[in-house]
Coordinates of C-alpha atoms in Angstrom, one line a residue:
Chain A
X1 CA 15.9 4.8 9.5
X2 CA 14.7 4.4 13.1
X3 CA 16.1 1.2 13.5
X4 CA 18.9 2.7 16.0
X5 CA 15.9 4.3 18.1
X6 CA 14.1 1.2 18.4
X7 CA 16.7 -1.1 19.4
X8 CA 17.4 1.3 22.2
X9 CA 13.7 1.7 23.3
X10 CA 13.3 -2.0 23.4
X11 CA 17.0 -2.6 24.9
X12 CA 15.6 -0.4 27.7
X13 CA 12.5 -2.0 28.7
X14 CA 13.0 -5.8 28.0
X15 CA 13.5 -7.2 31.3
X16 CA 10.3 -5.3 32.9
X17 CA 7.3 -6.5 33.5
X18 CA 4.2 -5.5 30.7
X19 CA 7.3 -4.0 28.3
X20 CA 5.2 -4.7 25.3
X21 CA 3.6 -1.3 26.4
X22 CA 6.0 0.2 27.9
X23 CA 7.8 0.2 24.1
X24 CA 4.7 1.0 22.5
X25 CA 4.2 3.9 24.2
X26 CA 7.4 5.2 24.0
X27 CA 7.8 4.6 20.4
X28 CA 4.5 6.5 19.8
X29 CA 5.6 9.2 21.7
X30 CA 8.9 9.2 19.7
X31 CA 7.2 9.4 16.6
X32 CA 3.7 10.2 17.1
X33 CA 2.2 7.0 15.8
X34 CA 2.7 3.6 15.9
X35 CA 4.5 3.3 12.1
X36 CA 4.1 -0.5 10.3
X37 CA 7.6 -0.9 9.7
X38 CA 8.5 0.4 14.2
X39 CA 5.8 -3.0 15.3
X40 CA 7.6 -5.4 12.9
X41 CA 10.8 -4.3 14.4
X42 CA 9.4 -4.3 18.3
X43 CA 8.1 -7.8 17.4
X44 CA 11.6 -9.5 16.1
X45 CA 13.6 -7.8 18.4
X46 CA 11.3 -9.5 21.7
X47 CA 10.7 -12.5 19.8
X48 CA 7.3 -12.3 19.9
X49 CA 4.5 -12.7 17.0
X50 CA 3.5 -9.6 15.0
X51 CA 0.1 -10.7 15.9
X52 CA 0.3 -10.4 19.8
X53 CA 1.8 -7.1 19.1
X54 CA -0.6 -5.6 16.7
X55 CA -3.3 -7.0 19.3
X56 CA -1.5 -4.8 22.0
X57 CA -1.4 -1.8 20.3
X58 CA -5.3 -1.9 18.4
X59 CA -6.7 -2.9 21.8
X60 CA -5.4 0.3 23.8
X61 CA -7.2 3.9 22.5
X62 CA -4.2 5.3 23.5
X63 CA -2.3 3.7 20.4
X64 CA -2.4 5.0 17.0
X65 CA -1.7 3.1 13.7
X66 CA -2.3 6.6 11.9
X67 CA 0.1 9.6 11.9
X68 CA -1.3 12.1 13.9
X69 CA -1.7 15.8 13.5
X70 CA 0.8 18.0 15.4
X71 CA -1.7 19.5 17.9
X72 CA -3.9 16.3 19.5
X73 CA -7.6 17.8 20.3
X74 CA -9.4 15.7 23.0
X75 CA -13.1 16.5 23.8
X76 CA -14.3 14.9 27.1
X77 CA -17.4 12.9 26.3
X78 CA -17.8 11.2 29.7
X79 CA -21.3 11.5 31.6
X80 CA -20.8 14.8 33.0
X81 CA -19.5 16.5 30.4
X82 CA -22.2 15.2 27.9
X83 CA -24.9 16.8 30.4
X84 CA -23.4 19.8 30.4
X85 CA -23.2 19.6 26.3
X86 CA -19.6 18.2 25.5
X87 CA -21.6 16.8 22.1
X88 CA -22.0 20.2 20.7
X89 CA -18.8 21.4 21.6
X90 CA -17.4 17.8 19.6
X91 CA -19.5 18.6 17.4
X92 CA -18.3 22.7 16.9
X93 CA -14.6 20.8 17.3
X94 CA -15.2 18.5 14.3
X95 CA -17.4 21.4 12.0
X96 CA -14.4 24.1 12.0
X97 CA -11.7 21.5 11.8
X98 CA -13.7 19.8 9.2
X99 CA -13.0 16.2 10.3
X100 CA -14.8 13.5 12.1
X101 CA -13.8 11.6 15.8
X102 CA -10.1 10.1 15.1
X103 CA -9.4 12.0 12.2
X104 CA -6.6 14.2 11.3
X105 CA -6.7 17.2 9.3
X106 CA -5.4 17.2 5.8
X107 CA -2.4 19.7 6.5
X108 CA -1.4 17.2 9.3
X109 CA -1.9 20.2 11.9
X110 CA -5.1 18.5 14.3
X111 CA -6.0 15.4 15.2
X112 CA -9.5 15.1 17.0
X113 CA -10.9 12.7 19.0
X114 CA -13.5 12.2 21.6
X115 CA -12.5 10.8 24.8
X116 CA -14.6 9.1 27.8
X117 CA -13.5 10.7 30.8
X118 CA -10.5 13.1 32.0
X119 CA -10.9 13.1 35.4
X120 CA -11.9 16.2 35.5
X121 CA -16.0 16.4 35.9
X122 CA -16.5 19.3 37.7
X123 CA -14.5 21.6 35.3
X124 CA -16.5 20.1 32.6
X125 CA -16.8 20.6 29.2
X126 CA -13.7 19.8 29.3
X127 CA -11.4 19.9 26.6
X128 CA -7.8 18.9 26.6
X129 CA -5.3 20.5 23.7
X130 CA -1.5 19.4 23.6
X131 CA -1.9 18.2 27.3
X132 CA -3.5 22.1 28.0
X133 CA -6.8 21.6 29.9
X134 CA -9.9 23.6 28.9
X135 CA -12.4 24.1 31.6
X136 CA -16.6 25.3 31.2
X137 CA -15.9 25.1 27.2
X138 CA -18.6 26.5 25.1
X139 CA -18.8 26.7 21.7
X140 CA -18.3 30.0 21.5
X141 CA -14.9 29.1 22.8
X142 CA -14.1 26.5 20.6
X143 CA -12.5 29.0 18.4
X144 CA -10.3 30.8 20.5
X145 CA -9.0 27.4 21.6
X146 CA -7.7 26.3 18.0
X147 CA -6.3 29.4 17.3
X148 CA -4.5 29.0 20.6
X149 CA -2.9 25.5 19.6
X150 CA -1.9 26.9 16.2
X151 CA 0.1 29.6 17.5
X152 CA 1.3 27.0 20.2
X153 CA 1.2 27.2 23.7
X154 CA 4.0 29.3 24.6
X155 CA 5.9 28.5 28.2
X156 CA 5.3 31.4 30.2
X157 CA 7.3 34.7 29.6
X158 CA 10.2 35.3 32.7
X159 CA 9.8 39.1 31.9
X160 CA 6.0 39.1 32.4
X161 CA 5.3 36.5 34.5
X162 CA 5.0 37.7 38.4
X163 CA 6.2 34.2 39.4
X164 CA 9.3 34.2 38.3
X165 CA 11.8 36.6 40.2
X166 CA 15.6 37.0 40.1
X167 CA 18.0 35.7 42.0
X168 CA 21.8 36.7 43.3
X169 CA 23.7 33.7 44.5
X170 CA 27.5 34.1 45.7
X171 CA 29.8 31.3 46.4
X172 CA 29.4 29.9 49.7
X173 CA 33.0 29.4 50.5
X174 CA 34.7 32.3 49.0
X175 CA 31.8 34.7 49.1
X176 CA 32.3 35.9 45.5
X177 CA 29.2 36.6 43.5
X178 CA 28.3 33.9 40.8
X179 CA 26.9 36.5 38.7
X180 CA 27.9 36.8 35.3
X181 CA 26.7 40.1 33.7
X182 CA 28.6 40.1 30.1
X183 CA 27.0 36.3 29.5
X184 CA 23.1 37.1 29.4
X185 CA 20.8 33.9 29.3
X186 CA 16.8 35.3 29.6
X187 CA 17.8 38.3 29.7
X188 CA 19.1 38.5 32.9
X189 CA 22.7 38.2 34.0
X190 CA 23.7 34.5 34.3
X191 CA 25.5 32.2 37.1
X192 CA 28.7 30.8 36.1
X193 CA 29.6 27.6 37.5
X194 CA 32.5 25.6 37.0
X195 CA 32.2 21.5 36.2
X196 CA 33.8 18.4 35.6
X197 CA 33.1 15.1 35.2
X198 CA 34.9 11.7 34.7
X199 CA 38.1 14.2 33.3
X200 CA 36.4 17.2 31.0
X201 CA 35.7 20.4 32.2
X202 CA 33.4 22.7 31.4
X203 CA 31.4 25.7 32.4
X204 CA 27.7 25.6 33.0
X205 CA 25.6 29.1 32.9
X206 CA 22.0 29.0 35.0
X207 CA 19.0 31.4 34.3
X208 CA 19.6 33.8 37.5
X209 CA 15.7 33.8 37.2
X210 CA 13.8 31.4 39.5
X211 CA 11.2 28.9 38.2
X212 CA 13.3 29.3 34.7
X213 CA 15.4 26.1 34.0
X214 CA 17.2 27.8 30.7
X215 CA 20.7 27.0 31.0
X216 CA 24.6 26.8 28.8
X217 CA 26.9 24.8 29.1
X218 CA 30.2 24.4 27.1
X219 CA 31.3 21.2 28.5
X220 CA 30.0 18.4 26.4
X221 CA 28.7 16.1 29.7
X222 CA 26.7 13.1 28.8
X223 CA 23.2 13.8 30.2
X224 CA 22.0 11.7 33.5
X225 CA 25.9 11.8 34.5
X226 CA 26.2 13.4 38.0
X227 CA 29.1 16.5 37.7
X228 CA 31.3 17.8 40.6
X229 CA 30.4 21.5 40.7
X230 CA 32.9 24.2 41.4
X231 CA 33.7 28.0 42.1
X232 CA 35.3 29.5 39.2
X233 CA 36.9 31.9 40.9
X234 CA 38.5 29.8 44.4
X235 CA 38.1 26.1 43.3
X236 CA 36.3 24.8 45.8
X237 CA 33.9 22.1 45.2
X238 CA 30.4 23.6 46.0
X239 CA 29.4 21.9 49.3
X240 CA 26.3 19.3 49.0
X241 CA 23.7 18.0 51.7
X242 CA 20.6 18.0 50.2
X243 CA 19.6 14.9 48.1
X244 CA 17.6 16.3 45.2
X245 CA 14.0 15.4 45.3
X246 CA 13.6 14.9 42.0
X247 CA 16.2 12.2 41.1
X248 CA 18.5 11.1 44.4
X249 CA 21.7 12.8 43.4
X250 CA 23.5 15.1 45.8
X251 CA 22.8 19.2 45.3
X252 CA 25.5 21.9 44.8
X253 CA 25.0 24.7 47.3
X254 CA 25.1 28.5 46.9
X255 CA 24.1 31.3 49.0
X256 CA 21.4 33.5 47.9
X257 CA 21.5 36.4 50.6
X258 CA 21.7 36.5 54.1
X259 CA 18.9 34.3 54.6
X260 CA 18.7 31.9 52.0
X261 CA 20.4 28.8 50.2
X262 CA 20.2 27.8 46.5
X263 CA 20.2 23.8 45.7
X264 CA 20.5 22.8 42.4
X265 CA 20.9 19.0 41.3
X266 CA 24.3 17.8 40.6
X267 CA 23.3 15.2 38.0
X268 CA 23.9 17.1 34.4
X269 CA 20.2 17.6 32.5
X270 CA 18.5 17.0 36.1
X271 CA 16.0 20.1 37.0
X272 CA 16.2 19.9 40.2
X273 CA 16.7 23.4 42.3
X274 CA 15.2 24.3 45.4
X275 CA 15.5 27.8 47.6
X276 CA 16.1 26.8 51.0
X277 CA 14.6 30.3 53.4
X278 CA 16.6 30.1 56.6
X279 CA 14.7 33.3 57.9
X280 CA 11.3 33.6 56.1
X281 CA 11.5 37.6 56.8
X282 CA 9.9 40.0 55.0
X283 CA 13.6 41.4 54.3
X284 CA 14.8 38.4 53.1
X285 CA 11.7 38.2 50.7
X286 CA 12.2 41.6 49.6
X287 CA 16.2 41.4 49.0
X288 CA 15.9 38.6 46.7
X289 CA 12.7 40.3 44.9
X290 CA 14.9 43.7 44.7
Chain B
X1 CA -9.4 -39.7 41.6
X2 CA -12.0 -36.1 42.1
X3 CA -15.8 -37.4 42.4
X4 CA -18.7 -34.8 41.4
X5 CA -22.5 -36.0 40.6
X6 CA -23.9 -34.3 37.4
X7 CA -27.4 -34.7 37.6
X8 CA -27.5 -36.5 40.0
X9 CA -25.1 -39.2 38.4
X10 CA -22.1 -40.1 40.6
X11 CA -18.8 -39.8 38.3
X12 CA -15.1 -39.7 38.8
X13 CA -12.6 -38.4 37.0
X14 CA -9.0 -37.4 37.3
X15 CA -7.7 -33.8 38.5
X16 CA -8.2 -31.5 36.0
X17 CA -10.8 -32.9 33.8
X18 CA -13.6 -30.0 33.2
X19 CA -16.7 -30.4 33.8
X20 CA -17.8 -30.4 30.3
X21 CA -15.5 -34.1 29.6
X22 CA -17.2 -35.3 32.9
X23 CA -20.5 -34.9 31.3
X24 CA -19.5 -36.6 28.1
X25 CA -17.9 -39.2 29.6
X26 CA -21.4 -39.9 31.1
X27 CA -23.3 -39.1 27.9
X28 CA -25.0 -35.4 28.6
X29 CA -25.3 -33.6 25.7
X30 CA -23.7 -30.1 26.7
X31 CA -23.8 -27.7 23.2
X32 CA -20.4 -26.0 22.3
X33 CA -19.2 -23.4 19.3
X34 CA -15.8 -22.8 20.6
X35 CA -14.8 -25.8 22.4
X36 CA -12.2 -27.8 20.1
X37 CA -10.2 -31.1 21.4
X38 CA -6.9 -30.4 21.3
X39 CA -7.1 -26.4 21.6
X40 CA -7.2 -25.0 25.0
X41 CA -10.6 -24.1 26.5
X42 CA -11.1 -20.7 25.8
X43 CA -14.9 -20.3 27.2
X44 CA -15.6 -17.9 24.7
X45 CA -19.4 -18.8 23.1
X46 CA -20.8 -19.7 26.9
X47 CA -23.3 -22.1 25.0
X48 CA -21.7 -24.9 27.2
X49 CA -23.3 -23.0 30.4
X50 CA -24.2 -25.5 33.6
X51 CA -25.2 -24.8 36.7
X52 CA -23.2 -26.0 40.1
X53 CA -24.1 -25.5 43.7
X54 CA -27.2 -25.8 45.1
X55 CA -29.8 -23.5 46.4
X56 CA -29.5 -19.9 46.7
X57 CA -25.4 -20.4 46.0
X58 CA -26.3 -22.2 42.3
X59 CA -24.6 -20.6 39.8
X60 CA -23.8 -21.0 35.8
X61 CA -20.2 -21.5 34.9
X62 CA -18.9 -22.4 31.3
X63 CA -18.3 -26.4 31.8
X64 CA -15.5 -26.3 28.9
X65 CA -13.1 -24.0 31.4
X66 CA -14.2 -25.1 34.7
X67 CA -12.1 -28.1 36.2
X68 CA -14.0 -30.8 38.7
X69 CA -14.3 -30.5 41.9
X70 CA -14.4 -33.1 44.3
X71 CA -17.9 -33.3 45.7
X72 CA -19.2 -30.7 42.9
X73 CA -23.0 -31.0 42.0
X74 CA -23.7 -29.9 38.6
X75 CA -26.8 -29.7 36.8
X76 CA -26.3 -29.2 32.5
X77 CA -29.9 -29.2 31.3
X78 CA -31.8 -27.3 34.5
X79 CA -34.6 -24.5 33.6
X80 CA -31.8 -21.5 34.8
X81 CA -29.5 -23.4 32.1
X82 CA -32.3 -24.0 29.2
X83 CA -33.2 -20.8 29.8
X84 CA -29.7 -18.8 29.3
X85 CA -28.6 -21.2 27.1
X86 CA -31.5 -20.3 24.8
X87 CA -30.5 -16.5 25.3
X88 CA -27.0 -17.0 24.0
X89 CA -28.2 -18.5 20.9
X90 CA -30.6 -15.8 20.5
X91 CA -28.0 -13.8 20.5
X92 CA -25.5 -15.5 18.5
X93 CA -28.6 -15.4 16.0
X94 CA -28.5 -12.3 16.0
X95 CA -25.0 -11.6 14.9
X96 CA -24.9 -14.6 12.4
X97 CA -27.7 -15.6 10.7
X98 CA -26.2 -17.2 8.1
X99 CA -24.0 -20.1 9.8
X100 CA -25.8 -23.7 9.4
X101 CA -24.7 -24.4 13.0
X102 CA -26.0 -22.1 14.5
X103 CA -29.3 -22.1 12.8
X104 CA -29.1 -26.4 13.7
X105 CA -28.8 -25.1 17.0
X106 CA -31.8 -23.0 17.5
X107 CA -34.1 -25.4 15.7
X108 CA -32.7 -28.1 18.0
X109 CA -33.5 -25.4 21.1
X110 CA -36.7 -24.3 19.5
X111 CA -35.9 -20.7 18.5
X112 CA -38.2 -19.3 16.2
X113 CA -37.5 -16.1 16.3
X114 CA -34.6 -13.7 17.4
X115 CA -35.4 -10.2 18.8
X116 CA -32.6 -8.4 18.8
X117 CA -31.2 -6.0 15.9
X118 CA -29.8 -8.1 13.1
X119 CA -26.3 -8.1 11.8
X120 CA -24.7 -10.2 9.2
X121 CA -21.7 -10.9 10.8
X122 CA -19.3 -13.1 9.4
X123 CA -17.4 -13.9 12.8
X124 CA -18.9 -15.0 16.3
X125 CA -15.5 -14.1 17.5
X126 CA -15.1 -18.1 19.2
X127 CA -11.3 -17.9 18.6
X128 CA -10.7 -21.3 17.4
X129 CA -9.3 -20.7 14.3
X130 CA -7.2 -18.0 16.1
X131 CA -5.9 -21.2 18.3
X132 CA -5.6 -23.8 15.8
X133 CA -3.5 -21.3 14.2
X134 CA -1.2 -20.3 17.4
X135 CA -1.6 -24.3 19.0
X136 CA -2.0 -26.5 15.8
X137 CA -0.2 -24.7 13.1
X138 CA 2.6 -22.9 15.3
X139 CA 2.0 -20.2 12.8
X140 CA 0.3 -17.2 14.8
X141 CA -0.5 -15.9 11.5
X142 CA -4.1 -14.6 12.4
X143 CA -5.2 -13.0 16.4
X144 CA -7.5 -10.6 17.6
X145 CA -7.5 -7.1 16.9
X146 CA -9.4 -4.2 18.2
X147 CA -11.6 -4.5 20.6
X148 CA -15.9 -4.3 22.1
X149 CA -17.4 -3.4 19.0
X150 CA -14.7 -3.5 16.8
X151 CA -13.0 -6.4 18.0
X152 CA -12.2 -8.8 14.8
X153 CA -10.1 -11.5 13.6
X154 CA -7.3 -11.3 11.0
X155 CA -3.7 -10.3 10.4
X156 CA -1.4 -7.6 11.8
X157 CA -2.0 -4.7 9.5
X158 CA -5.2 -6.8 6.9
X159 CA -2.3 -7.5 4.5
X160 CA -1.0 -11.3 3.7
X161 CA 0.9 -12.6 6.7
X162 CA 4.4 -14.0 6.3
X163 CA 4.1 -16.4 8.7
X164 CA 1.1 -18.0 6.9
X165 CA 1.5 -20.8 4.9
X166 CA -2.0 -21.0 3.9
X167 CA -2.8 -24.4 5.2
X168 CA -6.7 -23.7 5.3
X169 CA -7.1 -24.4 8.9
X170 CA -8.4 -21.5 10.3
X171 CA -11.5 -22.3 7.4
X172 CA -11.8 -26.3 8.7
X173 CA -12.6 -25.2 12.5
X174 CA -14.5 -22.3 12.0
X175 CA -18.2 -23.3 12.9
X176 CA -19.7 -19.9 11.7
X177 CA -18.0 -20.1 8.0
X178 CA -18.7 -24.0 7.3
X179 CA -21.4 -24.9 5.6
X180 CA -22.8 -21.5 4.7
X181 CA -26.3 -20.1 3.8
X182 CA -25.3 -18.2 0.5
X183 CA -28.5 -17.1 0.0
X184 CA -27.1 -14.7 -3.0
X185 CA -26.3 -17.8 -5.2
X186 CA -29.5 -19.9 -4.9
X187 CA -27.3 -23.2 -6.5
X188 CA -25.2 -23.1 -3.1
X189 CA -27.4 -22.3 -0.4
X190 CA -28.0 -24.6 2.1
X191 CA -31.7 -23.5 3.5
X192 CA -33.4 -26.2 3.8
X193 CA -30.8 -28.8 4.5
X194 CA -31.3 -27.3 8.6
X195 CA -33.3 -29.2 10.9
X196 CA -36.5 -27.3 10.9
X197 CA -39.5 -29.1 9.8
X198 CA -42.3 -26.1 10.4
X199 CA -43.6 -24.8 7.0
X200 CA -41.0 -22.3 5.9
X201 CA -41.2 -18.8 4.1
X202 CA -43.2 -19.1 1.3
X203 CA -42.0 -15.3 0.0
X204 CA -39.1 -16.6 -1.5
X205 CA -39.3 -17.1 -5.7
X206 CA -36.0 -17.0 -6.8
X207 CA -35.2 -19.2 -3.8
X208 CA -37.8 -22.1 -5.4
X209 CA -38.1 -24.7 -3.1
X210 CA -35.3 -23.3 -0.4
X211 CA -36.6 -23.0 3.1
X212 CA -35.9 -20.8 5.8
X213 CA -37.3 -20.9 9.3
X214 CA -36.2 -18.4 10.6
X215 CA -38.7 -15.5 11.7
X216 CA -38.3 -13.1 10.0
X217 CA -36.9 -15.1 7.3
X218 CA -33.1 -14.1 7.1
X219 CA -33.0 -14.5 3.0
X220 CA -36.3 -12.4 2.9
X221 CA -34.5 -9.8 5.1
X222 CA -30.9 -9.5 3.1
X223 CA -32.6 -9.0 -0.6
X224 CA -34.5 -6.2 1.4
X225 CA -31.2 -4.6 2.1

């Protein structure tokens, strides 16, 4: 079954230091738990005794030997949060989900369980759903906050969020707009971009709508490759002098305006973008807003 | 050649001898649970606590995973020692009532009485059968598994190990397991086979003529339960 995915995970992290956690925690966050069959494997494959494993993996909280429940509910119990009353709010936790500390509901939807500390002691009660931080939490919230997870924290809207505004980007060598209006991706009119790499060709399509990283492609590019972007319309090779902060590769330019420069990360799954203001003018501000 | 004086006594000894085959070499009596010849020092039960340095820089090590020192001054029975020594048993006491070494122990020490909350633990968690398994056997069958309070010994998962061939011995080293009170089945207890001599628990009917020094009497205290 998950033989493949195993082999891979321990492939990757067998010549680092402490990799008996570094595979444990990947594999639990591959599957959600630490499954029987997934330490046997770990254990033949680095040569090392089921015992030393099992030890690794029972001795860390972070580890579970149980499936878990899709939405992971973590009460802070630390010193400041128990002043303020966390063991109520645990306590209003583990009454409407109608399980105990480190327990999982029966429909496999919560798991609950009581943690020391978050690092977060001024914001407490503090209560921590699908990686979601809950601040001043009273019972009265507790509620609210599982009917939250079951719906599932949705990513935030591009239509409603003020955050997110659109942009218009034009090639910077042949000054044609990148706008495509008849291939929509968020809505919005999308920017076509031509790649290749290592022989296929493809086009990529980019969200024209800043802070969203939705994107198309029809090029079948292995992910973590770095691409050669191009114009589609004069076939040049977008010019690159930024290094991309996130991972090191080079960044495509285009222009977004008078005043401004769009960066995005050449390396194909890579997130990286950055506007680069020239002119931080009002106008400039206002013509990428408008 | 590394020379240390253990109380007082001039001794010398190759590099890397600990301190606690230094003072046996020389005859000191220095109590151990987890210590094992031919398993590595593991330091786990402390009852082989000493005291070296002198003055206000005197401090207690465990003898079984401290190496000599050239020039070392150690002291294995002083009234710092006695007295944490006599703690440590309390406390193993405390978690394992039952095991005929330990209770040899704290009549040898003169412990009457334990006053901390009592568990019937099977386990003092000394790892030796955990090593005799890993050093001895080559088998790693058993290790440790969770731990603080819910640390424990056994196999990956609680199921039958297939690395264990069942050779028994993890039961020969273990010194809380052998020689058992099994106060349940009067024919194999062992209470009053330990060294007390004071007058023991006379509450005890079923238990005839069995004795138990302990205060209060562990027997009395599990058919309460």
């Amino acid at each position: 079954m998950d033989e493949q995915i195993i082999e891979k995970v321990v492939i990757e992290h067998r010549d680092s230091l402490g990799g008996i956690l570094s595979i444990l925690t990947e594999i639990q966050s591959k599957f959600g738990y630490l499954p029987q069959d997934a330490l046997r494997q770990v254990a033949k494959k680095t040569d090392s005794s089921l015992t030393d494993i099992y030890a690794v993996a029972t001795f860390y909280k972070a580890f579970s030997l149980k499936p878990r429940g899709k939405h992971l509910v973590s009460v802070c119990l630390g010193t400041a949060c128990h002043v303020r009353g966390a063991p109520k709010i645990a306590d209003e936790f583990s009454r409407q989900l109608g399980i105990k500390s480190g327990e999982t509901t029966r429909d496999k939807e919560f798991s609950f369980e009581t943690v020391n500390c978050l690092g977060a002691c001024a914001l407490g009660p503090t209560v921590v759903v699908d990686n979601h931080y809950f601040s001043h939490v009273t019972t009265a919230k507790v509620q609210h906050i599982i009917e939250q997870a079951r719906k599932g924290f949705q990513q935030s809207d591009p239509r409603t969020d003020h955050r997110i505004f659109k942009i218009q980007v034009n090639c910077p060598v042949c000054n044609h707009t990148l706008m495509d209006n008849e291939h929509e991706i968020d809505g919005a009119a999308s920017i076509k971009l031509a790649a290749s790499s290592s022989g296929k060709k493809g086009t990529i399509r980019l969200s024209s709508l800043y802070g969203s990283s939705s994107t198309d492609s029809d090029g079948d590019f292995p992910k973590g490759n770095v691409i050669s972007i191009f114009c589609p319309y004069c076939r040049e090779e977008l010019p690159s002098e930024l290094i991309c902060p996130e991972c090191g590769a080079n960044m495509a330019m285009m222009t977004a305006g008078k005043y401004a420069t769009f960066h995005i990360c050449s390396r194909y799954g890579c997130l990286g973008h950055m506007l680069d203001i020239t002119s931080q003018t009002q106008d400039s501000l206002k013509e990428m807003k408008g | 050649m590394i020379t240390l004086t253990i109380n007082g006594l001039e001794v010398s000894v190759e590099e890397g001898t600990t301190i606690l085959e230094a003072a046996e070499f020389l005859g000191f009596p220095i109590p151990t649970l987890c210590h094992m010849e031919g398993l590595t020092p593991y330091g786990a039960c402390r009852l082989c606590v000493v005291e070296i340095g002198e003055g206000p820089g005197a401090k207690l090590v465990s003898s079984c995973t401290y190496r000599a020192e050239q020039g070392l001054k150690v002291r294995t029975s002083s009234a710092r020692v006695m007295k944490a020594r006599a703690m440590i048993i309390e406390l193993l006491l405390a978690s394992c009532p039952q095991s005929k070494i330990i209770q040899d122990l704290a009549s040898k020490y003169e412990i009457r009485q334990q006053r901390f909350r009592q568990e019937y633990e099977d386990c003092i968690l000394c790892g030796r059968c955990v090593r005799m398994c890993e050093e001895q056997m080559m088998a790693k069958a058993i290790g440790f598994r969770g731990r603080g309070q819910n640390r424990s010994i056994g196999t990956p998962f609680d199921i039958p190990s297939d690395v264990c061939r069942q050779c028994g011995g993890c039961i020969y080293v273990c010194p809380a397991c052998t020689l058992r009170c099994t106060y349940t089945e009067p024919e194999k207890a062992i209470c009053g086979g330990c060294a007390n001599i004071s007058p023991p628990c006379i509450q005890k009917d079923s238990f005839n003529d069995l004795m138990c020094y302990m205060d209060p009497c562990v027997a009395c205290e599990i058919k309460k339960q």
